[in-house]
Amino acid sequence: MRRYDVIVIGCGPGGERAAIQAARAGKQVAVIERQHVLGGTRVNWGTIPSKTLRESALFVHSLTRNKLEGIRCEIRDEITVHDFMYRERQVVQRELELINESLERYRIEVFVGQARFIDSHTVAVCGPDGGVLTSLAGDFVVIATGSSPNRPSDVPFDGESVFDSNTILGLPHMPKTMIVLGAGVIGIEFACMFSVLGIEVTLVDTRDKLLPYVDREIVAILEREMGRLGINLLHNDRHASIERLPGDRPRVRCTLRHGGAFESDSLLYCVGRDGNTKGIGLELLGLEPNDYGLLTVNENFQTAVPHIYAVGDVIGYPALASTSMEQGRQAMRHAFNIPGLPSKTETLPFAIYSIPEVSYIGETEEGLQGKGVEYVVGRGDYDMNPRGQIIGDTGGMLKLLFEAGSMRLVGAHQVGHGASELIHIAQAFLRAGASAFQIAETLYNYPTLADLYRHASLKALLAVQRQEAGGSERRR
Ligand SMILES: Cc1cc2nc3c(=O)[nH]c(=O)nc-3n(C[C@H](O)[C@H](O)[C@H](O)COP(=O)(O)OP(=O)(O)OC[C@H]3O[C@@H](n4cnc5c(N)ncnc54)[C@H](O)[C@@H]3O)c2cc1C
């Protein structure tokens, strides 16, 4: 039996980064991956493919939104999703090359097969028939098996008219209408993309408010902008039945629990994802996933068996490629006492690639109120920013939260063009412990959306001045 310092199960972003972090510290690492391609959901079925489609959608959006005199944008009837994703193969191919290069550089051994625990230090690599191909022993094990779309038995997935998030990008033709069930991040992102590409979208949110963990002002702007795209957003409902309708082209009828019924060319079901924990022998270790197949870990990503770590989608929220990678690194830093900057999930940046996009980092108003921390809000509106005017995005907003007194930046929330990139300015300011004065005194290129930081900080400082002069903008 081969022996390793670490065995990593699953080679998505979480597993890959855990493996590289340990190997960089000179550890012997084996990775077991059940697919014949590495990269997991990030490269093959989720992040990269969906963002490639989104880039085409943004291109169409900028042409249609700005309505330039003399330029007409028209989408041919016979166009397919595949046509819109013409760069996907190149991007995926390059990502796969980079992953393979990194694993080779650090001499990480990759085994193809389904991983199954034999005991807490031994993992079998199994073939498609379940037979054991080889067994590996490790001092530490990282479970990074990711998640899969939830596929309830009453939803007739067929890859023709009814899809999940793994199959939607294989749409055989562009539908005219689409029902998206589930308004989490994935549902919202697809609803925006398809709407911009000319599809009439109905988005059904199972909750009574969209994205409950995101700043409410930001969500209100997002909802308004989604309405402008033509998305019909329904809250607090879910499907009662879904049936495929006969005809030349497949169609589907979806009846909702609160009585609404919709006929549509296509239906995307994306209510929840389940952790990939079935069949890996967790019962032998006494590890019990929850009802959604998710594992519980402590702040160091250790499961109840201390030398077995779990990272990424398999531990649930926030279930992003970026956070999965960071969790993989943190887990291995903990296992091998490798020094590095500590980072808590709450202090990592988040992005939702809706149209317009949303991004945030640090404290929320609710969080500060819960802790009894006084704070000051500063807002920068795209409408007041020349770059916002030039690009035709006048609906966006940057909202900064400062601790009252010190005026230190503690949180940033943004909706609008470029939010997923611009939030990293807040990340740098947060790390540096910058105050509203310093952010306002910083010089930004002109005209840029980055200048919103100056604007929002000045607004916060102005609010304090007003408060000192007798008003009250300070919140508790
Ligand atoms: C449509 C969509 C869009 C997304 N967009 C974004 C985005 O824009 N930004 C972002 O940050 N995140 C995005 N995500 C989320 C992101 O893709 C995931 O959070 C991330 O891939 C999770 O990484 P992971 O390593 O935990 O799991 P995964 O990427 O799912 O990888 C797990 C790997 O483990 C393997 N595996 C599972 N079980 C076994 C086993 N028993 N033995 C061996 N191998 C096994 C799987 O084959 C897989 O390769 C998106 C997801 C989807 C579905």
mmCIF file of N, CA, C and O and ligand atoms in Angstrom, residues 9-15 32-35 37-42 45-47 50-51 113-116 144-147 165-166 186 189-190 273 276 278-280 311-314 319-324 351 353, ligand 1:
data_model
loop_
_atom_site.group_PDB
_atom_site.id
_atom_site.type_symbol
_atom_site.label_atom_id
_atom_site.label_comp_id
_atom_site.label_asym_id
_atom_site.label_seq_id
_atom_site.Cartn_x
_atom_site.Cartn_y
_atom_site.Cartn_z
ATOM 1 N N ILE A 9 -9.441 13.881 -1.524
ATOM 2 C CA ILE A 9 -10.507 13.252 -2.317
ATOM 3 C C ILE A 9 -11.256 14.338 -3.072
ATOM 4 O O ILE A 9 -11.911 15.191 -2.479
ATOM 5 N N GLY A 10 -11.133 14.311 -4.389
ATOM 6 C CA GLY A 10 -11.818 15.298 -5.232
ATOM 7 C C GLY A 10 -10.854 16.367 -5.696
ATOM 8 O O GLY A 10 -10.095 16.924 -4.887
ATOM 9 N N CYS A 11 -10.854 16.629 -7.019
ATOM 10 C CA CYS A 11 -9.923 17.645 -7.531
ATOM 11 C C CYS A 11 -10.657 18.815 -8.167
ATOM 12 O O CYS A 11 -10.389 19.203 -9.292
ATOM 13 N N GLY A 12 -11.608 19.392 -7.442
ATOM 14 C CA GLY A 12 -12.172 20.698 -7.785
ATOM 15 C C GLY A 12 -11.266 21.748 -7.150
ATOM 16 O O GLY A 12 -10.158 21.424 -6.676
ATOM 17 N N PRO A 13 -11.713 22.995 -7.075
ATOM 18 C CA PRO A 13 -10.851 24.046 -6.513
ATOM 19 C C PRO A 13 -10.414 23.785 -5.072
ATOM 20 O O PRO A 13 -9.271 24.068 -4.704
ATOM 21 N N GLY A 14 -11.322 23.234 -4.240
ATOM 22 C CA GLY A 14 -10.977 22.985 -2.836
ATOM 23 C C GLY A 14 -9.864 21.952 -2.730
ATOM 24 O O GLY A 14 -8.846 22.173 -2.056
ATOM 25 N N GLY A 15 -10.033 20.822 -3.400
ATOM 26 C CA GLY A 15 -9.055 19.736 -3.327
ATOM 27 C C GLY A 15 -7.730 20.138 -3.953
ATOM 28 O O GLY A 15 -6.649 19.866 -3.401
ATOM 29 N N ILE A 32 -7.342 11.884 -5.376
ATOM 30 C CA ILE A 32 -8.205 10.902 -6.051
ATOM 31 C C ILE A 32 -9.362 11.661 -6.697
ATOM 32 O O ILE A 32 -10.050 12.440 -6.024
ATOM 33 N N GLU A 33 -9.553 11.449 -7.987
ATOM 34 C CA GLU A 33 -10.632 12.143 -8.705
ATOM 35 C C GLU A 33 -11.417 11.109 -9.527
ATOM 36 O O GLU A 33 -10.833 10.337 -10.276
ATOM 37 N N ARG A 34 -12.751 11.157 -9.390
ATOM 38 C CA ARG A 34 -13.557 10.126 -10.055
ATOM 39 C C ARG A 34 -13.821 10.431 -11.528
ATOM 40 O O ARG A 34 -14.170 9.547 -12.299
ATOM 41 N N GLN A 35 -13.681 11.710 -11.915
ATOM 42 C CA GLN A 35 -13.875 12.057 -13.328
ATOM 43 C C GLN A 35 -12.554 11.922 -14.069
ATOM 44 O O GLN A 35 -11.488 11.995 -13.465
ATOM 45 N N VAL A 37 -11.552 14.160 -16.047
ATOM 46 C CA VAL A 37 -10.960 15.504 -16.114
ATOM 47 C C VAL A 37 -10.871 16.061 -14.703
ATOM 48 O O VAL A 37 -11.709 15.758 -13.854
ATOM 49 N N LEU A 38 -9.843 16.897 -14.487
ATOM 50 C CA LEU A 38 -9.698 17.550 -13.189
ATOM 51 C C LEU A 38 -10.460 18.874 -13.230
ATOM 52 O O LEU A 38 -10.993 19.265 -14.256
ATOM 53 N N GLY A 39 -10.503 19.570 -12.116
ATOM 54 C CA GLY A 39 -11.068 20.929 -12.129
ATOM 55 C C GLY A 39 -12.453 21.038 -11.514
ATOM 56 O O GLY A 39 -12.887 22.137 -11.175
ATOM 57 N N GLY A 40 -13.173 19.912 -11.410
ATOM 58 C CA GLY A 40 -14.468 19.913 -10.720
ATOM 59 C C GLY A 40 -15.491 20.821 -11.378
ATOM 60 O O GLY A 40 -15.421 21.141 -12.572
ATOM 61 N N THR A 41 -16.455 21.257 -10.576
ATOM 62 C CA THR A 41 -17.551 22.099 -11.067
ATOM 63 C C THR A 41 -17.022 23.426 -11.597
ATOM 64 O O THR A 41 -17.548 23.979 -12.556
ATOM 65 N N ARG A 42 -15.978 23.945 -10.953
ATOM 66 C CA ARG A 42 -15.447 25.249 -11.368
ATOM 67 C C ARG A 42 -15.115 25.259 -12.858
ATOM 68 O O ARG A 42 -15.562 26.126 -13.601
ATOM 69 N N TRP A 45 -18.413 22.302 -15.225
ATOM 70 C CA TRP A 45 -19.881 22.396 -15.302
ATOM 71 C C TRP A 45 -20.450 23.682 -14.725
ATOM 72 O O TRP A 45 -21.632 23.925 -14.857
ATOM 73 N N GLY A 46 -19.630 24.477 -14.048
ATOM 74 C CA GLY A 46 -20.216 25.602 -13.314
ATOM 75 C C GLY A 46 -19.618 26.938 -13.670
ATOM 76 O O GLY A 46 -19.987 27.575 -14.656
ATOM 77 N N THR A 47 -18.654 27.357 -12.847
ATOM 78 C CA THR A 47 -18.139 28.721 -12.892
ATOM 79 C C THR A 47 -17.684 29.148 -14.283
ATOM 80 O O THR A 47 -18.218 30.096 -14.857
ATOM 81 N N SER A 50 -20.399 28.900 -17.230
ATOM 82 C CA SER A 50 -21.499 29.862 -17.109
ATOM 83 C C SER A 50 -20.993 31.298 -17.294
ATOM 84 O O SER A 50 -21.666 32.136 -17.866
ATOM 85 N N LYS A 51 -19.763 31.545 -16.833
ATOM 86 C CA LYS A 51 -19.254 32.914 -16.998
ATOM 87 C C LYS A 51 -18.873 33.198 -18.439
ATOM 88 O O LYS A 51 -18.836 34.356 -18.869
ATOM 89 N N GLY A 113 -10.510 7.464 -10.055
ATOM 90 C CA GLY A 113 -11.421 6.457 -9.513
ATOM 91 C C GLY A 113 -12.261 7.052 -8.410
ATOM 92 O O GLY A 113 -12.043 8.197 -7.983
ATOM 93 N N GLN A 114 -13.229 6.267 -7.980
ATOM 94 C CA GLN A 114 -14.133 6.682 -6.902
ATOM 95 C C GLN A 114 -13.451 6.379 -5.573
ATOM 96 O O GLN A 114 -13.037 5.241 -5.347
ATOM 97 N N ALA A 115 -13.323 7.399 -4.712
ATOM 98 C CA ALA A 115 -12.656 7.166 -3.426
ATOM 99 C C ALA A 115 -13.641 6.604 -2.400
ATOM 100 O O ALA A 115 -14.807 7.009 -2.362
ATOM 101 N N ARG A 116 -13.165 5.648 -1.593
ATOM 102 C CA ARG A 116 -14.021 5.097 -0.527
ATOM 103 C C ARG A 116 -13.136 4.771 0.676
ATOM 104 O O ARG A 116 -12.089 4.130 0.530
ATOM 105 N N ALA A 144 -12.939 16.724 -0.345
ATOM 106 C CA ALA A 144 -13.268 17.911 -1.163
ATOM 107 C C ALA A 144 -14.105 17.437 -2.352
ATOM 108 O O ALA A 144 -13.770 17.677 -3.507
ATOM 109 N N THR A 145 -15.175 16.729 -2.030
ATOM 110 C CA THR A 145 -15.946 16.035 -3.070
ATOM 111 C C THR A 145 -17.040 16.908 -3.690
ATOM 112 O O THR A 145 -17.758 16.465 -4.580
ATOM 113 N N GLY A 146 -17.189 18.135 -3.216
ATOM 114 C CA GLY A 146 -18.111 19.072 -3.864
ATOM 115 C C GLY A 146 -19.577 18.739 -3.677
ATOM 116 O O GLY A 146 -19.975 18.042 -2.730
ATOM 117 N N SER A 147 -20.384 19.248 -4.597
ATOM 118 C CA SER A 147 -21.831 19.064 -4.489
ATOM 119 C C SER A 147 -22.428 18.819 -5.875
ATOM 120 O O SER A 147 -21.762 19.043 -6.891
ATOM 121 N N SER A 165 -28.611 22.733 -13.342
ATOM 122 C CA SER A 165 -27.535 23.673 -13.676
ATOM 123 C C SER A 165 -26.377 22.981 -14.395
ATOM 124 O O SER A 165 -25.562 23.646 -15.030
ATOM 125 N N ASN A 166 -26.277 21.662 -14.294
ATOM 126 C CA ASN A 166 -25.206 20.962 -15.017
ATOM 127 C C ASN A 166 -25.548 20.774 -16.484
ATOM 128 O O ASN A 166 -24.663 20.641 -17.315
ATOM 129 N N ILE A 186 -27.228 30.767 -8.321
ATOM 130 C CA ILE A 186 -27.171 30.151 -9.655
ATOM 131 C C ILE A 186 -28.426 30.496 -10.455
ATOM 132 O O ILE A 186 -28.349 30.869 -11.632
ATOM 133 N N GLU A 189 -28.313 34.147 -11.556
ATOM 134 C CA GLU A 189 -27.328 34.381 -12.625
ATOM 135 C C GLU A 189 -27.863 33.909 -13.976
ATOM 136 O O GLU A 189 -27.799 34.628 -14.976
ATOM 137 N N PHE A 190 -28.410 32.691 -14.014
ATOM 138 C CA PHE A 190 -28.928 32.183 -15.293
ATOM 139 C C PHE A 190 -30.136 33.001 -15.761
ATOM 140 O O PHE A 190 -30.286 33.263 -16.951
ATOM 141 N N ARG A 273 -28.410 22.361 -3.695
ATOM 142 C CA ARG A 273 -27.421 21.374 -4.120
ATOM 143 C C ARG A 273 -27.126 20.478 -2.927
ATOM 144 O O ARG A 273 -27.240 20.897 -1.786
ATOM 145 N N ASN A 276 -21.651 15.840 -2.031
ATOM 146 C CA ASN A 276 -21.316 14.508 -2.582
ATOM 147 C C ASN A 276 -20.674 13.656 -1.492
ATOM 148 O O ASN A 276 -19.450 13.535 -1.425
ATOM 149 N N LYS A 278 -22.293 10.553 -0.567
ATOM 150 C CA LYS A 278 -22.813 9.166 -0.611
ATOM 151 C C LYS A 278 -21.731 8.234 -1.152
ATOM 152 O O LYS A 278 -20.996 8.582 -2.064
ATOM 153 N N GLY A 279 -21.663 7.043 -0.571
ATOM 154 C CA GLY A 279 -20.795 5.999 -1.128
ATOM 155 C C GLY A 279 -19.325 6.180 -0.835
ATOM 156 O O GLY A 279 -18.493 5.498 -1.439
ATOM 157 N N ILE A 280 -18.955 7.093 0.064
ATOM 158 C CA ILE A 280 -17.511 7.209 0.345
ATOM 159 C C ILE A 280 -17.136 6.608 1.705
ATOM 160 O O ILE A 280 -16.028 6.772 2.176
ATOM 161 N N VAL A 311 -13.539 20.468 2.990
ATOM 162 C CA VAL A 311 -13.523 21.851 2.474
ATOM 163 C C VAL A 311 -14.405 21.955 1.237
ATOM 164 O O VAL A 311 -14.703 20.958 0.584
ATOM 165 N N GLY A 312 -14.814 23.180 0.942
ATOM 166 C CA GLY A 312 -15.544 23.446 -0.301
ATOM 167 C C GLY A 312 -17.038 23.211 -0.178
ATOM 168 O O GLY A 312 -17.620 23.287 0.904
ATOM 169 N N ASP A 313 -17.650 22.908 -1.302
ATOM 170 C CA ASP A 313 -19.113 22.775 -1.355
ATOM 171 C C ASP A 313 -19.638 21.711 -0.394
ATOM 172 O O ASP A 313 -20.779 21.790 0.052
ATOM 173 N N VAL A 314 -18.810 20.715 -0.096
ATOM 174 C CA VAL A 314 -19.283 19.609 0.748
ATOM 175 C C VAL A 314 -19.541 20.057 2.190
ATOM 176 O O VAL A 314 -20.190 19.342 2.957
ATOM 177 N N ALA A 319 -20.040 28.012 -0.424
ATOM 178 C CA ALA A 319 -20.023 27.169 -1.625
ATOM 179 C C ALA A 319 -19.662 27.950 -2.889
ATOM 180 O O ALA A 319 -20.429 28.017 -3.844
ATOM 181 N N LEU A 320 -18.493 28.561 -2.859
ATOM 182 C CA LEU A 320 -17.971 29.276 -4.029
ATOM 183 C C LEU A 320 -16.609 28.679 -4.383
ATOM 184 O O LEU A 320 -15.926 28.106 -3.520
ATOM 185 N N ALA A 321 -16.206 28.864 -5.623
ATOM 186 C CA ALA A 321 -14.884 28.375 -6.017
ATOM 187 C C ALA A 321 -13.807 29.077 -5.188
ATOM 188 O O ALA A 321 -12.876 28.442 -4.674
ATOM 189 N N SER A 322 -13.947 30.406 -5.045
ATOM 190 C CA SER A 322 -12.924 31.184 -4.339
ATOM 191 C C SER A 322 -12.797 30.737 -2.882
ATOM 192 O O SER A 322 -11.696 30.497 -2.383
ATOM 193 N N THR A 323 -13.937 30.592 -2.201
ATOM 194 C CA THR A 323 -13.878 30.231 -0.783
ATOM 195 C C THR A 323 -13.421 28.776 -0.619
ATOM 196 O O THR A 323 -12.726 28.439 0.339
ATOM 197 N N SER A 324 -13.793 27.914 -1.572
ATOM 198 C CA SER A 324 -13.358 26.510 -1.497
ATOM 199 C C SER A 324 -11.835 26.434 -1.555
ATOM 200 O O SER A 324 -11.200 25.681 -0.812
ATOM 201 N N ALA A 351 -19.078 37.356 -4.733
ATOM 202 C CA ALA A 351 -19.620 37.985 -5.949
ATOM 203 C C ALA A 351 -20.792 37.168 -6.464
ATOM 204 O O ALA A 351 -20.776 35.940 -6.408
ATOM 205 N N TYR A 353 -22.796 36.938 -10.021
ATOM 206 C CA TYR A 353 -22.662 37.433 -11.396
ATOM 207 C C TYR A 353 -24.019 37.585 -12.059
ATOM 208 O O TYR A 353 -24.270 37.064 -13.137
HETATM 209 C C1 LIG B 1 -23.613 27.070 -12.591
HETATM 210 C C2 LIG B 1 -22.610 27.383 -11.523
HETATM 211 C C3 LIG B 1 -21.938 28.607 -11.542
HETATM 212 C C4 LIG B 1 -21.017 28.905 -10.556
HETATM 213 N N1 LIG B 1 -20.387 30.118 -10.599
HETATM 214 C C5 LIG B 1 -19.471 30.431 -9.657
HETATM 215 C C6 LIG B 1 -18.770 31.671 -9.697
HETATM 216 O O1 LIG B 1 -18.996 32.484 -10.583
HETATM 217 N N2 LIG B 1 -17.854 31.937 -8.743
HETATM 218 C C7 LIG B 1 -17.571 31.050 -7.742
HETATM 219 O O2 LIG B 1 -16.715 31.339 -6.901
HETATM 220 N N3 LIG B 1 -18.223 29.857 -7.670
HETATM 221 C C8 LIG B 1 -19.155 29.532 -8.602
HETATM 222 N N4 LIG B 1 -19.809 28.330 -8.553
HETATM 223 C C9 LIG B 1 -19.534 27.424 -7.425
HETATM 224 C C10 LIG B 1 -18.249 26.649 -7.637
HETATM 225 O O3 LIG B 1 -18.239 26.007 -8.882
HETATM 226 C C11 LIG B 1 -18.133 25.640 -6.517
HETATM 227 O O4 LIG B 1 -18.304 26.298 -5.295
HETATM 228 C C12 LIG B 1 -16.777 24.974 -6.510
HETATM 229 O O5 LIG B 1 -16.522 24.313 -7.716
HETATM 230 C C13 LIG B 1 -16.708 23.975 -5.349
HETATM 231 O O6 LIG B 1 -15.452 23.424 -5.311
HETATM 232 P P1 LIG B 1 -15.199 22.027 -4.611
HETATM 233 O O7 LIG B 1 -13.744 21.749 -4.793
HETATM 234 O O8 LIG B 1 -15.755 22.022 -3.256
HETATM 235 O O9 LIG B 1 -16.099 20.976 -5.428
HETATM 236 P P2 LIG B 1 -16.212 20.611 -6.958
HETATM 237 O O10 LIG B 1 -15.728 21.691 -7.834
HETATM 238 O O11 LIG B 1 -17.585 20.122 -7.161
HETATM 239 O O12 LIG B 1 -15.202 19.407 -7.132
HETATM 240 C C14 LIG B 1 -15.398 18.197 -6.459
HETATM 241 C C15 LIG B 1 -14.661 17.108 -7.199
HETATM 242 O O13 LIG B 1 -14.715 15.919 -6.430
HETATM 243 C C16 LIG B 1 -14.934 14.822 -7.286
HETATM 244 N N5 LIG B 1 -15.524 13.724 -6.487
HETATM 245 C C17 LIG B 1 -16.722 13.710 -5.876
HETATM 246 N N6 LIG B 1 -16.884 12.556 -5.180
HETATM 247 C C18 LIG B 1 -15.751 11.846 -5.372
HETATM 248 C C19 LIG B 1 -15.304 10.568 -4.911
HETATM 249 N N7 LIG B 1 -16.043 9.810 -4.109
HETATM 250 N N8 LIG B 1 -14.089 10.135 -5.319
HETATM 251 C C20 LIG B 1 -13.311 10.905 -6.128
HETATM 252 N N9 LIG B 1 -13.674 12.106 -6.587
HETATM 253 C C21 LIG B 1 -14.877 12.586 -6.200
HETATM 254 C C22 LIG B 1 -15.860 15.380 -8.356
HETATM 255 O O14 LIG B 1 -15.804 14.605 -9.546
HETATM 256 C C23 LIG B 1 -15.305 16.786 -8.546
HETATM 257 O O15 LIG B 1 -14.326 16.837 -9.565
HETATM 258 C C24 LIG B 1 -20.733 27.971 -9.528
HETATM 259 C C25 LIG B 1 -21.396 26.742 -9.512
HETATM 260 C C26 LIG B 1 -22.317 26.438 -10.497
HETATM 261 C C27 LIG B 1 -23.015 25.099 -10.469
#
